[in-house]
Tab-separated table of N, CA and C and ligand atoms in Angstrom:
chain	number	residue	atom	x	y	z
A	1	UNK	N	70.355	73.352	37.379
A	1	UNK	CA	69.443	72.083	36.819
A	1	UNK	C	68.706	72.013	36.559
A	2	UNK	N	68.255	71.594	35.543
A	2	UNK	CA	67.003	71.653	35.123
A	2	UNK	C	66.311	70.027	35.308
A	3	UNK	N	64.779	70.104	36.088
A	3	UNK	CA	63.941	68.707	36.591
A	3	UNK	C	62.888	68.331	35.922
A	4	UNK	N	62.302	67.874	36.203
A	4	UNK	CA	60.836	67.436	35.490
A	4	UNK	C	60.038	66.678	36.668
A	5	UNK	N	58.563	66.847	36.912
A	5	UNK	CA	57.509	66.427	38.126
A	5	UNK	C	56.944	66.156	37.036
A	6	UNK	N	56.637	65.465	36.641
A	6	UNK	CA	55.890	64.824	35.502
A	6	UNK	C	54.417	64.088	36.507
A	7	UNK	N	53.363	64.086	35.777
A	7	UNK	CA	51.579	63.461	36.424
A	7	UNK	C	50.785	63.709	35.705
A	8	UNK	N	50.132	63.313	35.980
A	8	UNK	CA	48.351	63.625	35.419
A	8	UNK	C	47.900	64.973	35.946
A	9	UNK	N	47.955	65.645	37.443
A	9	UNK	CA	47.591	65.851	38.904
A	9	UNK	C	45.957	66.791	38.435
A	10	UNK	N	45.410	65.915	38.403
A	10	UNK	CA	43.284	65.286	38.253
A	10	UNK	C	42.373	65.263	38.950
A	11	UNK	N	42.564	66.263	39.729
A	11	UNK	CA	43.578	67.694	39.955
A	11	UNK	C	44.828	67.757	41.128
A	12	UNK	N	44.738	68.645	40.977
A	12	UNK	CA	46.827	68.895	42.072
A	12	UNK	C	45.794	68.176	43.598
A	13	UNK	N	46.451	67.983	44.370
A	13	UNK	CA	46.016	68.284	45.643
A	13	UNK	C	47.644	68.625	46.569
A	14	UNK	N	47.306	68.774	47.917
A	14	UNK	CA	48.281	69.525	48.651
A	14	UNK	C	49.476	68.768	48.659
A	15	UNK	N	49.452	66.908	47.939
A	15	UNK	CA	50.610	66.618	48.787
A	15	UNK	C	51.842	65.992	47.221
A	16	UNK	N	50.818	67.243	46.018
A	16	UNK	CA	51.613	67.131	44.971
A	16	UNK	C	52.406	68.361	45.274
A	17	UNK	N	51.801	69.498	45.515
A	17	UNK	CA	52.089	71.033	46.106
A	17	UNK	C	52.673	70.875	46.808
A	18	UNK	N	53.347	69.830	47.878
A	18	UNK	CA	54.144	69.603	48.854
A	18	UNK	C	55.797	69.386	47.775
A	19	UNK	N	55.319	68.437	46.908
A	19	UNK	CA	56.715	67.526	46.160
A	19	UNK	C	57.448	69.006	45.596
A	20	UNK	N	56.485	69.206	45.051
A	20	UNK	CA	56.621	70.888	44.555
A	20	UNK	C	57.525	71.719	44.594
A	21	UNK	N	57.086	71.818	45.702
A	21	UNK	CA	57.248	73.099	47.232
A	21	UNK	C	58.600	72.411	46.904
A	22	UNK	N	59.411	71.571	47.935
A	22	UNK	CA	60.410	71.110	48.214
A	22	UNK	C	61.491	70.421	46.434
A	23	UNK	N	60.832	70.228	45.611
A	23	UNK	CA	61.822	69.827	44.798
A	23	UNK	C	62.272	71.268	44.367
A	24	UNK	N	61.656	72.623	43.813
A	24	UNK	CA	61.943	73.759	43.588
A	24	UNK	C	63.445	74.739	43.948
A	25	UNK	N	63.399	73.317	45.762
A	25	UNK	CA	64.108	74.401	46.523
A	25	UNK	C	65.301	73.697	46.212
A	26	UNK	N	65.518	72.377	45.169
A	26	UNK	CA	67.162	71.621	44.463
A	26	UNK	C	67.357	72.008	44.125
A	27	UNK	N	66.673	72.868	42.704
A	27	UNK	CA	66.623	72.298	41.479
A	27	UNK	C	66.501	74.018	41.401
A	28	UNK	N	67.593	74.591	39.482
A	28	UNK	CA	67.284	76.069	39.216
A	28	UNK	C	65.943	76.153	38.553
A	29	UNK	N	65.517	74.769	37.482
A	29	UNK	CA	64.401	75.253	36.869
A	29	UNK	C	63.456	73.540	37.357
A	30	UNK	N	62.142	73.770	37.703
A	30	UNK	CA	61.525	72.449	38.035
A	30	UNK	C	60.412	72.428	36.523
A	31	UNK	N	60.403	71.966	35.595
A	31	UNK	CA	59.092	71.666	34.533
A	31	UNK	C	58.286	70.555	35.696
A	32	UNK	N	56.742	71.514	35.702
A	32	UNK	CA	56.377	70.558	36.412
A	32	UNK	C	55.252	70.094	34.640
A	33	UNK	N	55.249	68.871	34.144
A	33	UNK	CA	54.626	68.332	33.124
A	33	UNK	C	53.733	67.513	33.470
A	34	UNK	N	52.259	68.323	32.517
A	34	UNK	CA	50.984	67.619	33.219
A	34	UNK	C	50.553	66.941	31.196
A	35	UNK	N	50.497	65.299	32.136
A	35	UNK	CA	50.512	64.503	30.918
A	35	UNK	C	48.899	64.763	30.314
A	36	UNK	N	48.741	64.995	28.473
A	36	UNK	CA	48.024	64.873	27.714
A	36	UNK	C	47.803	63.728	26.981
A	37	UNK	N	47.022	63.088	27.829
A	37	UNK	CA	46.530	61.579	27.506
A	37	UNK	C	45.077	61.725	26.268
A	38	UNK	N	44.611	61.413	25.429
A	38	UNK	CA	43.489	61.528	24.734
A	38	UNK	C	42.631	60.403	24.684
A	39	UNK	N	43.506	59.505	25.488
A	39	UNK	CA	42.937	57.783	25.434
A	39	UNK	C	41.670	57.290	26.526
A	40	UNK	N	42.508	58.495	27.922
A	40	UNK	CA	42.124	58.285	29.180
A	40	UNK	C	41.299	59.784	29.220
A	41	UNK	N	39.952	59.274	29.587
A	41	UNK	CA	38.822	60.842	30.087
A	41	UNK	C	38.924	61.703	31.041
A	42	UNK	N	40.509	62.371	31.432
A	42	UNK	CA	39.858	62.846	32.541
A	42	UNK	C	38.966	63.616	32.945
A	43	UNK	N	38.611	64.388	34.194
A	43	UNK	CA	38.281	64.976	34.822
A	43	UNK	C	38.110	66.177	34.949
A	44	UNK	N	39.294	67.404	34.584
A	44	UNK	CA	39.703	67.966	34.643
A	44	UNK	C	39.960	67.993	33.042
A	45	UNK	N	39.354	69.593	31.671
A	45	UNK	CA	41.154	69.209	30.853
A	45	UNK	C	42.340	69.881	31.318
A	46	UNK	N	43.134	69.556	30.477
A	46	UNK	CA	44.639	69.955	30.558
A	46	UNK	C	45.158	71.243	30.494
A	47	UNK	N	43.966	72.483	29.883
A	47	UNK	CA	43.880	73.479	30.150
A	47	UNK	C	43.515	73.199	31.353
A	48	UNK	N	42.576	72.852	31.858
A	48	UNK	CA	42.078	72.981	33.082
A	48	UNK	C	43.300	72.940	34.490
A	49	UNK	N	43.569	71.782	34.654
A	49	UNK	CA	44.654	71.353	35.355
A	49	UNK	C	45.562	72.391	35.128
A	50	UNK	N	46.023	72.892	34.385
A	50	UNK	CA	47.283	73.611	34.139
A	50	UNK	C	47.365	74.748	34.977
A	51	UNK	N	45.933	75.052	34.529
A	51	UNK	CA	45.661	76.834	35.034
A	51	UNK	C	45.698	76.613	36.516
A	52	UNK	N	45.074	75.331	37.449
A	52	UNK	CA	45.411	75.503	38.844
A	52	UNK	C	46.250	74.589	39.432
A	53	UNK	N	47.134	74.674	38.209
A	53	UNK	CA	48.636	74.581	38.663
A	53	UNK	C	49.227	75.153	38.597
A	54	UNK	N	49.203	76.184	37.627
A	54	UNK	CA	49.989	77.445	37.656
A	54	UNK	C	49.364	78.874	39.157
A	55	UNK	N	48.121	78.922	39.545
A	55	UNK	CA	47.770	79.181	40.691
A	55	UNK	C	47.799	78.784	42.157
A	56	UNK	N	48.172	77.694	42.050
A	56	UNK	CA	48.969	77.457	43.633
A	56	UNK	C	50.564	77.463	43.109
A	57	UNK	N	51.527	77.880	41.783
A	57	UNK	CA	51.983	77.591	42.264
A	57	UNK	C	53.104	79.282	41.542
A	58	UNK	N	52.153	80.185	41.449
A	58	UNK	CA	52.628	81.346	41.149
A	58	UNK	C	53.301	82.235	41.801
A	59	UNK	N	53.564	81.892	43.242
A	59	UNK	CA	54.096	82.414	43.962
A	59	UNK	C	55.971	81.085	43.993
A	60	UNK	N	56.400	80.519	43.026
A	60	UNK	CA	57.659	80.104	43.202
A	60	UNK	C	58.322	80.002	42.099
A	61	UNK	N	59.427	81.503	41.574
A	61	UNK	CA	59.702	81.461	40.577
A	61	UNK	C	60.442	80.783	39.541
A	62	UNK	N	60.715	79.614	40.282
A	62	UNK	CA	61.436	78.744	39.131
A	62	UNK	C	60.834	77.532	38.452
A	63	UNK	N	59.217	77.615	39.298
A	63	UNK	CA	58.531	76.365	38.278
A	63	UNK	C	57.777	76.956	37.021
A	64	UNK	N	57.590	75.322	36.102
A	64	UNK	CA	57.171	76.464	34.845
A	64	UNK	C	56.122	74.970	34.569
A	65	UNK	N	54.471	75.182	34.201
A	65	UNK	CA	53.925	74.533	34.031
A	65	UNK	C	53.818	74.168	33.260
A	66	UNK	N	54.302	72.682	32.425
A	66	UNK	CA	53.917	72.622	30.897
A	66	UNK	C	53.070	71.325	30.566
A	67	UNK	N	52.296	71.105	29.387
A	67	UNK	CA	51.954	70.299	29.044
A	67	UNK	C	52.733	68.984	28.380
A	68	UNK	N	52.413	67.861	28.676
A	68	UNK	CA	53.288	67.335	27.982
A	68	UNK	C	52.841	65.550	26.779
A	69	UNK	N	52.937	65.462	26.057
A	69	UNK	CA	52.382	63.699	25.340
A	69	UNK	C	53.302	62.798	25.025
A	70	UNK	N	53.039	61.821	24.662
A	70	UNK	CA	53.988	60.763	24.132
A	70	UNK	C	55.083	60.736	25.479
A	71	UNK	N	56.613	60.185	25.378
A	71	UNK	CA	57.076	59.353	25.799
A	71	UNK	C	57.804	60.679	27.113
A	72	UNK	N	57.601	59.843	28.642
A	72	UNK	CA	57.929	61.573	29.510
A	72	UNK	C	59.251	61.635	29.221
A	73	UNK	N	60.182	60.854	28.492
A	73	UNK	CA	61.728	60.389	28.463
A	73	UNK	C	62.437	61.763	27.271
A	74	UNK	N	61.082	61.552	26.277
A	74	UNK	CA	61.518	62.216	25.289
A	74	UNK	C	61.072	63.903	25.849
A	75	UNK	N	59.655	64.230	26.656
A	75	UNK	CA	60.013	65.352	26.884
A	75	UNK	C	61.360	65.988	27.613
A	76	UNK	N	61.821	65.529	28.613
A	76	UNK	CA	62.826	65.532	29.636
A	76	UNK	C	63.705	65.760	28.318
A	77	UNK	N	63.731	65.276	27.659
A	77	UNK	CA	65.311	65.125	26.835
A	77	UNK	C	64.638	66.630	25.955
A	78	UNK	N	63.816	67.016	25.775
A	78	UNK	CA	63.286	68.611	25.179
A	78	UNK	C	63.575	69.801	25.551
A	79	UNK	N	63.289	69.016	27.051
A	79	UNK	CA	63.634	70.772	28.036
A	79	UNK	C	65.102	70.119	28.753
A	80	UNK	N	65.143	69.261	28.176
A	80	UNK	CA	66.926	69.543	28.777
A	80	UNK	C	67.202	68.702	29.951
A	81	UNK	N	66.162	68.012	30.736
A	81	UNK	CA	65.439	67.605	32.585
A	81	UNK	C	66.705	66.431	33.021
A	82	UNK	N	67.404	66.508	34.088
A	82	UNK	CA	68.411	64.945	33.822
A	82	UNK	C	67.930	64.514	35.093
A	83	UNK	N	66.741	65.155	35.334
A	83	UNK	CA	66.158	64.431	36.750
A	83	UNK	C	65.211	64.110	36.960
A	84	UNK	N	64.658	63.188	37.302
A	84	UNK	CA	62.565	63.352	36.878
A	84	UNK	C	62.841	63.232	38.395
A	85	UNK	N	61.833	63.954	38.814
A	85	UNK	CA	61.174	63.711	40.027
A	85	UNK	C	59.839	62.857	40.406
A	86	UNK	N	59.680	61.833	41.556
A	86	UNK	CA	58.572	61.352	41.549
A	86	UNK	C	57.824	61.194	42.940
A	87	UNK	N	57.266	61.282	43.680
A	87	UNK	CA	56.880	61.349	44.849
A	87	UNK	C	56.430	59.738	45.462
A	88	UNK	N	56.623	59.540	46.748
A	88	UNK	CA	56.386	57.660	46.868
A	88	UNK	C	55.283	57.412	48.635
A	89	UNK	N	54.549	57.686	48.223
A	89	UNK	CA	53.424	57.999	49.213
A	89	UNK	C	53.464	56.128	50.698
A	90	UNK	N	53.639	55.281	49.862
A	90	UNK	CA	53.826	54.106	50.090
A	90	UNK	C	54.387	53.017	49.823
A	91	UNK	N	54.621	51.963	50.030
A	91	UNK	CA	55.797	50.509	49.764
A	91	UNK	C	54.539	49.977	47.756
A	92	UNK	N	53.407	49.941	47.950
A	92	UNK	CA	52.398	50.205	47.143
A	92	UNK	C	52.382	51.245	46.277
A	93	UNK	N	53.419	52.265	46.104
A	93	UNK	CA	53.232	52.844	44.707
A	93	UNK	C	54.688	52.615	44.166
A	94	UNK	N	55.836	51.754	44.991
A	94	UNK	CA	56.624	51.491	44.677
A	94	UNK	C	57.088	50.350	43.370
A	95	UNK	N	56.283	49.735	42.997
A	95	UNK	CA	56.175	48.609	42.217
A	95	UNK	C	56.090	49.369	41.093
A	96	UNK	N	54.931	50.340	40.829
A	96	UNK	CA	55.056	50.766	39.843
A	96	UNK	C	55.834	51.860	39.008
A	97	UNK	N	56.328	52.930	40.009
A	97	UNK	CA	57.871	53.765	40.402
A	97	UNK	C	58.780	53.063	39.721
A	98	UNK	N	59.360	51.862	39.768
A	98	UNK	CA	60.459	51.206	39.586
A	98	UNK	C	60.582	50.647	38.491
A	99	UNK	N	59.464	50.241	37.779
A	99	UNK	CA	59.194	49.402	37.084
A	99	UNK	C	59.045	51.213	35.510
A	100	UNK	N	58.194	51.648	35.611
A	100	UNK	CA	58.494	53.004	35.471
A	100	UNK	C	60.528	53.469	35.631
A	101	UNK	N	60.881	53.572	36.036
A	101	UNK	CA	61.991	54.488	36.371
A	101	UNK	C	63.192	53.400	36.035
A	102	UNK	N	63.047	52.830	36.045
A	102	UNK	CA	64.184	50.884	34.474
A	102	UNK	C	63.987	51.204	33.477
A	103	UNK	N	62.442	51.856	33.361
A	103	UNK	CA	62.022	51.599	31.623
A	103	UNK	C	62.265	53.001	30.545
A	104	UNK	N	62.754	54.011	31.934
A	104	UNK	CA	63.006	55.242	31.310
A	104	UNK	C	64.523	55.503	31.110
A	105	UNK	N	65.003	54.646	32.847
A	105	UNK	CA	66.799	54.798	32.326
A	105	UNK	C	67.321	53.937	31.129
A	106	UNK	N	66.484	53.191	30.755
A	106	UNK	CA	67.088	52.251	29.694
A	106	UNK	C	66.505	53.036	28.018
A	107	UNK	N	65.467	53.728	28.197
A	107	UNK	CA	65.428	53.917	27.083
A	107	UNK	C	66.053	56.050	27.073
A	108	UNK	N	66.445	56.303	28.113
A	108	UNK	CA	67.912	57.376	27.912
A	108	UNK	C	68.636	56.906	29.198
A	109	UNK	N	69.930	56.654	29.690
A	109	UNK	CA	70.492	55.867	30.778
A	109	UNK	C	70.406	57.592	31.200
A	110	UNK	N	70.799	58.849	30.970
A	110	UNK	CA	71.807	59.570	31.908
A	110	UNK	C	70.810	60.907	32.392
A	111	UNK	N	69.420	59.709	32.507
A	111	UNK	CA	68.333	60.605	33.156
A	111	UNK	C	68.390	60.178	34.233
A	112	UNK	N	68.476	60.229	35.904
A	112	UNK	CA	67.872	60.257	36.998
A	112	UNK	C	66.703	60.228	37.467
A	113	UNK	N	65.362	58.790	37.767
A	113	UNK	CA	64.874	59.097	38.259
A	113	UNK	C	65.060	59.357	39.953
A	114	UNK	N	65.189	60.491	40.872
A	114	UNK	CA	64.682	60.566	42.275
A	114	UNK	C	63.740	60.786	42.762
A	115	UNK	N	63.435	59.919	44.295
A	115	UNK	CA	61.822	59.519	45.224
A	115	UNK	C	61.906	60.257	45.933
A	116	UNK	N	60.667	60.766	45.938
A	116	UNK	CA	61.282	62.044	47.246
A	116	UNK	C	59.845	62.046	48.246
A	117	UNK	N	60.413	61.091	49.108
A	117	UNK	CA	58.941	60.582	50.366
A	117	UNK	C	58.517	61.564	50.819
A	118	UNK	N	56.492	61.316	50.626
A	118	UNK	CA	55.814	61.759	50.758
A	118	UNK	C	55.427	62.790	52.072
A	119	UNK	N	54.799	63.832	52.460
A	119	UNK	CA	54.727	64.411	53.968
A	119	UNK	C	53.480	63.143	54.596
A	120	UNK	N	54.513	62.819	55.625
A	120	UNK	CA	52.910	62.149	56.507
A	120	UNK	C	51.894	62.577	56.568
A	121	UNK	N	51.810	64.137	56.667
A	121	UNK	CA	50.215	65.093	56.890
A	121	UNK	C	49.366	64.594	55.131
A	122	UNK	N	50.340	63.977	53.934
A	122	UNK	CA	49.580	64.199	53.084
A	122	UNK	C	49.881	62.544	52.124
A	123	UNK	N	50.158	61.488	52.730
A	123	UNK	CA	50.852	60.525	52.094
A	123	UNK	C	49.687	59.666	51.966
A	124	UNK	N	48.231	59.979	52.569
A	124	UNK	CA	46.977	58.822	51.946
A	124	UNK	C	46.797	59.369	51.058
A	125	UNK	N	47.231	60.649	50.462
A	125	UNK	CA	46.235	61.881	49.359
A	125	UNK	C	46.465	61.237	47.727
A	126	UNK	N	45.397	61.340	47.185
A	126	UNK	CA	45.673	61.294	46.058
A	126	UNK	C	44.566	62.030	44.977
A	127	UNK	N	44.747	61.922	43.714
A	127	UNK	CA	43.618	62.817	42.870
A	127	UNK	C	42.292	61.852	42.991
A	128	UNK	N	42.390	60.718	42.817
A	128	UNK	CA	41.421	59.915	42.697
A	128	UNK	C	40.520	60.395	43.784
A	129	UNK	N	40.865	59.938	44.944
A	129	UNK	CA	40.805	60.241	45.937
A	129	UNK	C	39.630	61.450	46.163
A	130	UNK	N	40.468	61.876	46.181
A	130	UNK	CA	40.047	63.329	46.525
A	130	UNK	C	38.865	64.021	45.568
A	131	UNK	N	38.700	63.424	44.577
A	131	UNK	CA	37.282	62.972	43.350
A	131	UNK	C	35.886	62.110	43.307
A	132	UNK	N	36.783	61.163	44.134
A	132	UNK	CA	35.199	60.313	44.231
A	132	UNK	C	34.839	60.449	46.139
A	133	UNK	N	35.777	61.433	46.785
A	133	UNK	CA	34.804	62.046	47.939
A	133	UNK	C	34.216	63.528	47.162
A	134	UNK	N	34.921	64.022	46.903
A	134	UNK	CA	33.903	65.331	46.589
A	134	UNK	C	32.824	65.117	45.307
A	135	UNK	N	32.505	63.881	44.824
A	135	UNK	CA	31.780	62.678	44.068
A	135	UNK	C	30.085	62.900	45.637
A	136	UNK	N	30.816	61.586	45.985
A	136	UNK	CA	29.565	62.168	47.172
A	136	UNK	C	29.485	63.253	48.255
A	137	UNK	N	29.793	64.085	47.910
A	137	UNK	CA	29.767	65.400	48.581
A	137	UNK	C	30.148	65.538	49.795
A	138	UNK	N	31.642	64.453	51.259
A	138	UNK	CA	32.160	64.802	51.054
A	138	UNK	C	33.737	66.204	51.575
A	139	UNK	N	33.540	66.149	52.912
A	139	UNK	CA	34.841	67.291	52.975
A	139	UNK	C	35.891	67.630	52.637
A	140	UNK	N	36.362	68.244	51.821
A	140	UNK	CA	37.999	68.607	50.640
A	140	UNK	C	39.115	69.142	51.417
A	141	UNK	N	38.737	69.525	52.456
A	141	UNK	CA	39.598	71.172	53.135
A	141	UNK	C	40.737	69.892	53.429
A	142	UNK	N	42.179	70.773	53.572
A	142	UNK	CA	43.011	69.556	54.139
A	142	UNK	C	43.848	69.325	52.973
A	143	UNK	N	43.635	68.941	51.996
A	143	UNK	CA	43.115	68.223	50.853
A	143	UNK	C	44.062	68.066	49.937
A	144	UNK	N	42.984	69.510	49.757
A	144	UNK	CA	43.714	70.305	48.329
A	144	UNK	C	43.211	71.437	49.118
A	145	UNK	N	44.197	72.715	48.003
A	145	UNK	CA	43.824	74.301	48.651
A	145	UNK	C	42.328	74.825	48.053
A	146	UNK	N	42.028	76.033	49.083
A	146	UNK	CA	40.240	75.514	48.669
A	146	UNK	C	39.293	76.337	46.935
A	147	UNK	N	40.886	76.756	46.952
A	147	UNK	CA	40.015	77.111	45.905
A	147	UNK	C	39.971	76.670	44.078
A	148	UNK	N	40.829	75.478	44.878
A	148	UNK	CA	40.467	73.880	43.873
A	148	UNK	C	39.448	73.219	44.054
A	149	UNK	N	38.657	73.239	45.474
A	149	UNK	CA	37.817	72.962	45.870
A	149	UNK	C	36.944	73.315	45.197
A	150	UNK	N	36.467	74.859	45.561
A	150	UNK	CA	35.177	75.320	44.673
A	150	UNK	C	35.568	74.380	43.591
A	151	UNK	N	36.613	74.210	42.701
A	151	UNK	CA	36.962	74.412	40.887
A	151	UNK	C	36.045	72.951	40.651
A	152	UNK	N	36.474	71.969	42.011
A	152	UNK	CA	36.072	70.507	41.977
A	152	UNK	C	34.571	70.143	41.913
A	153	UNK	N	33.782	71.453	42.862
A	153	UNK	CA	32.609	71.242	43.290
A	153	UNK	C	31.039	71.791	41.959
A	154	UNK	N	32.338	72.731	41.514
A	154	UNK	CA	31.478	73.360	40.568
A	154	UNK	C	31.568	72.332	38.811
A	155	UNK	N	32.530	71.800	39.272
A	155	UNK	CA	33.422	70.893	38.124
A	155	UNK	C	31.565	69.710	37.862
A	156	UNK	N	31.717	69.111	39.754
A	156	UNK	CA	30.417	67.995	39.690
A	156	UNK	C	29.187	68.308	39.619
A	157	UNK	N	29.156	69.827	39.601
A	157	UNK	CA	27.617	70.526	39.612
A	157	UNK	C	27.596	70.509	38.222
A	158	UNK	N	28.242	70.505	36.702
A	158	UNK	CA	27.938	70.655	35.869
A	158	UNK	C	27.987	69.630	34.895
A	159	UNK	N	28.567	68.565	35.815
A	159	UNK	CA	28.461	67.143	35.008
A	159	UNK	C	27.036	66.379	34.292
B	1	COD	N1	52.719	63.328	47.692
B	1	COD	C1	53.309	63.050	47.508
B	1	COD	N2	53.145	62.054	46.220
B	1	COD	C2	52.364	61.805	45.766
B	1	COD	C3	51.004	62.008	46.223
B	1	COD	C4	51.041	62.508	47.271
B	1	COD	N3	49.923	62.463	48.505
B	1	COD	N4	49.964	61.829	45.321
B	1	COD	C5	50.307	62.178	44.094
B	1	COD	N5	52.082	61.953	44.487
B	1	COD	C6	53.304	61.649	43.482
B	1	COD	C7	52.772	60.369	42.678
B	1	COD	O1	53.386	59.383	43.341
B	1	COD	C8	53.974	60.907	41.183
B	1	COD	O2	54.942	60.676	41.183
B	1	COD	C9	52.606	62.323	40.991
B	1	COD	O3	53.077	62.896	42.521
B	1	COD	C10	52.239	62.330	40.657
B	1	COD	O4	50.596	61.671	40.422
B	1	COD	P1	49.855	61.709	39.468
B	1	COD	O5	49.105	60.727	40.079
B	1	COD	O6	49.229	62.958	39.198
B	1	COD	O7	50.656	61.037	38.366
B	1	COD	P2	50.710	59.871	37.915
B	1	COD	O8	51.389	59.000	38.202
B	1	COD	O9	49.915	59.969	36.523
B	1	COD	O10	51.929	60.274	35.859
B	1	COD	C11	52.172	59.002	35.866
B	1	COD	C12	52.618	60.242	33.929
B	1	COD	C13	52.042	60.583	33.603
B	1	COD	C14	54.508	60.506	35.137
B	1	COD	C15	53.225	58.780	33.218
B	1	COD	O11	51.966	57.580	32.908
B	1	COD	C16	54.144	58.922	32.360
B	1	COD	O12	54.933	59.364	31.570
B	1	COD	N6	53.423	58.561	31.023
B	1	COD	C17	53.299	59.258	29.702
B	1	COD	C18	54.449	58.471	28.969
B	1	COD	C19	55.306	57.395	29.070
B	1	COD	O13	56.866	57.918	29.178
B	1	COD	N7	55.488	55.872	30.244
B	1	COD	C20	56.191	55.501	31.289
B	1	COD	C21	57.067	54.683	29.961
B	1	COD	S1	57.810	53.694	30.654
């Protein structure tokens, strides 16, 4: 079975990594699809986000990292994925996730969205929180891998 785990991953966090590891165990091939969105100014370029994801998943042979643009459901069809994995951290995620899952179902009825409950160790974590903490010099230990901390700090210094 082919599945897709889509997101912005700006940057990848330990919460994302936890979902990738668990979803990869349930699938033959898991595509981690990184949104290329020219209308939104990301912190890391899509190439940088992909490179970070490739490094954190290098030991998981059935994970492929790819960029995507346009509709997720069209990308899922292109790669033959019938499952979309999404992570659920709290009730606050649910409304947005439900809307997206129902819209994707309406667009293409044979693709299912599966929600994976966040690991309680990481359920407070988001990429936005990581960027905010880093911007004000806070400690990111345990929130993202150590090499990602270095990349975030280097990016902030270059700004
Ligand atoms: N623990 C567990 N899961 C987590 C954590 C955590 N700490 N942090 C985030 N997650 C989950 C999120 O809930 C999400 O499921 C996934 O990881 C990715 O998160 P983000 O924040 O990197 O990605 P998003 O939510 O910005 O991704 C949105 C998409 C890119 C998937 C969406 O905008 C999209 O599909 N865009 C393409 C256009 C389209 O098809 N739109 C939908 C039409 S209905």
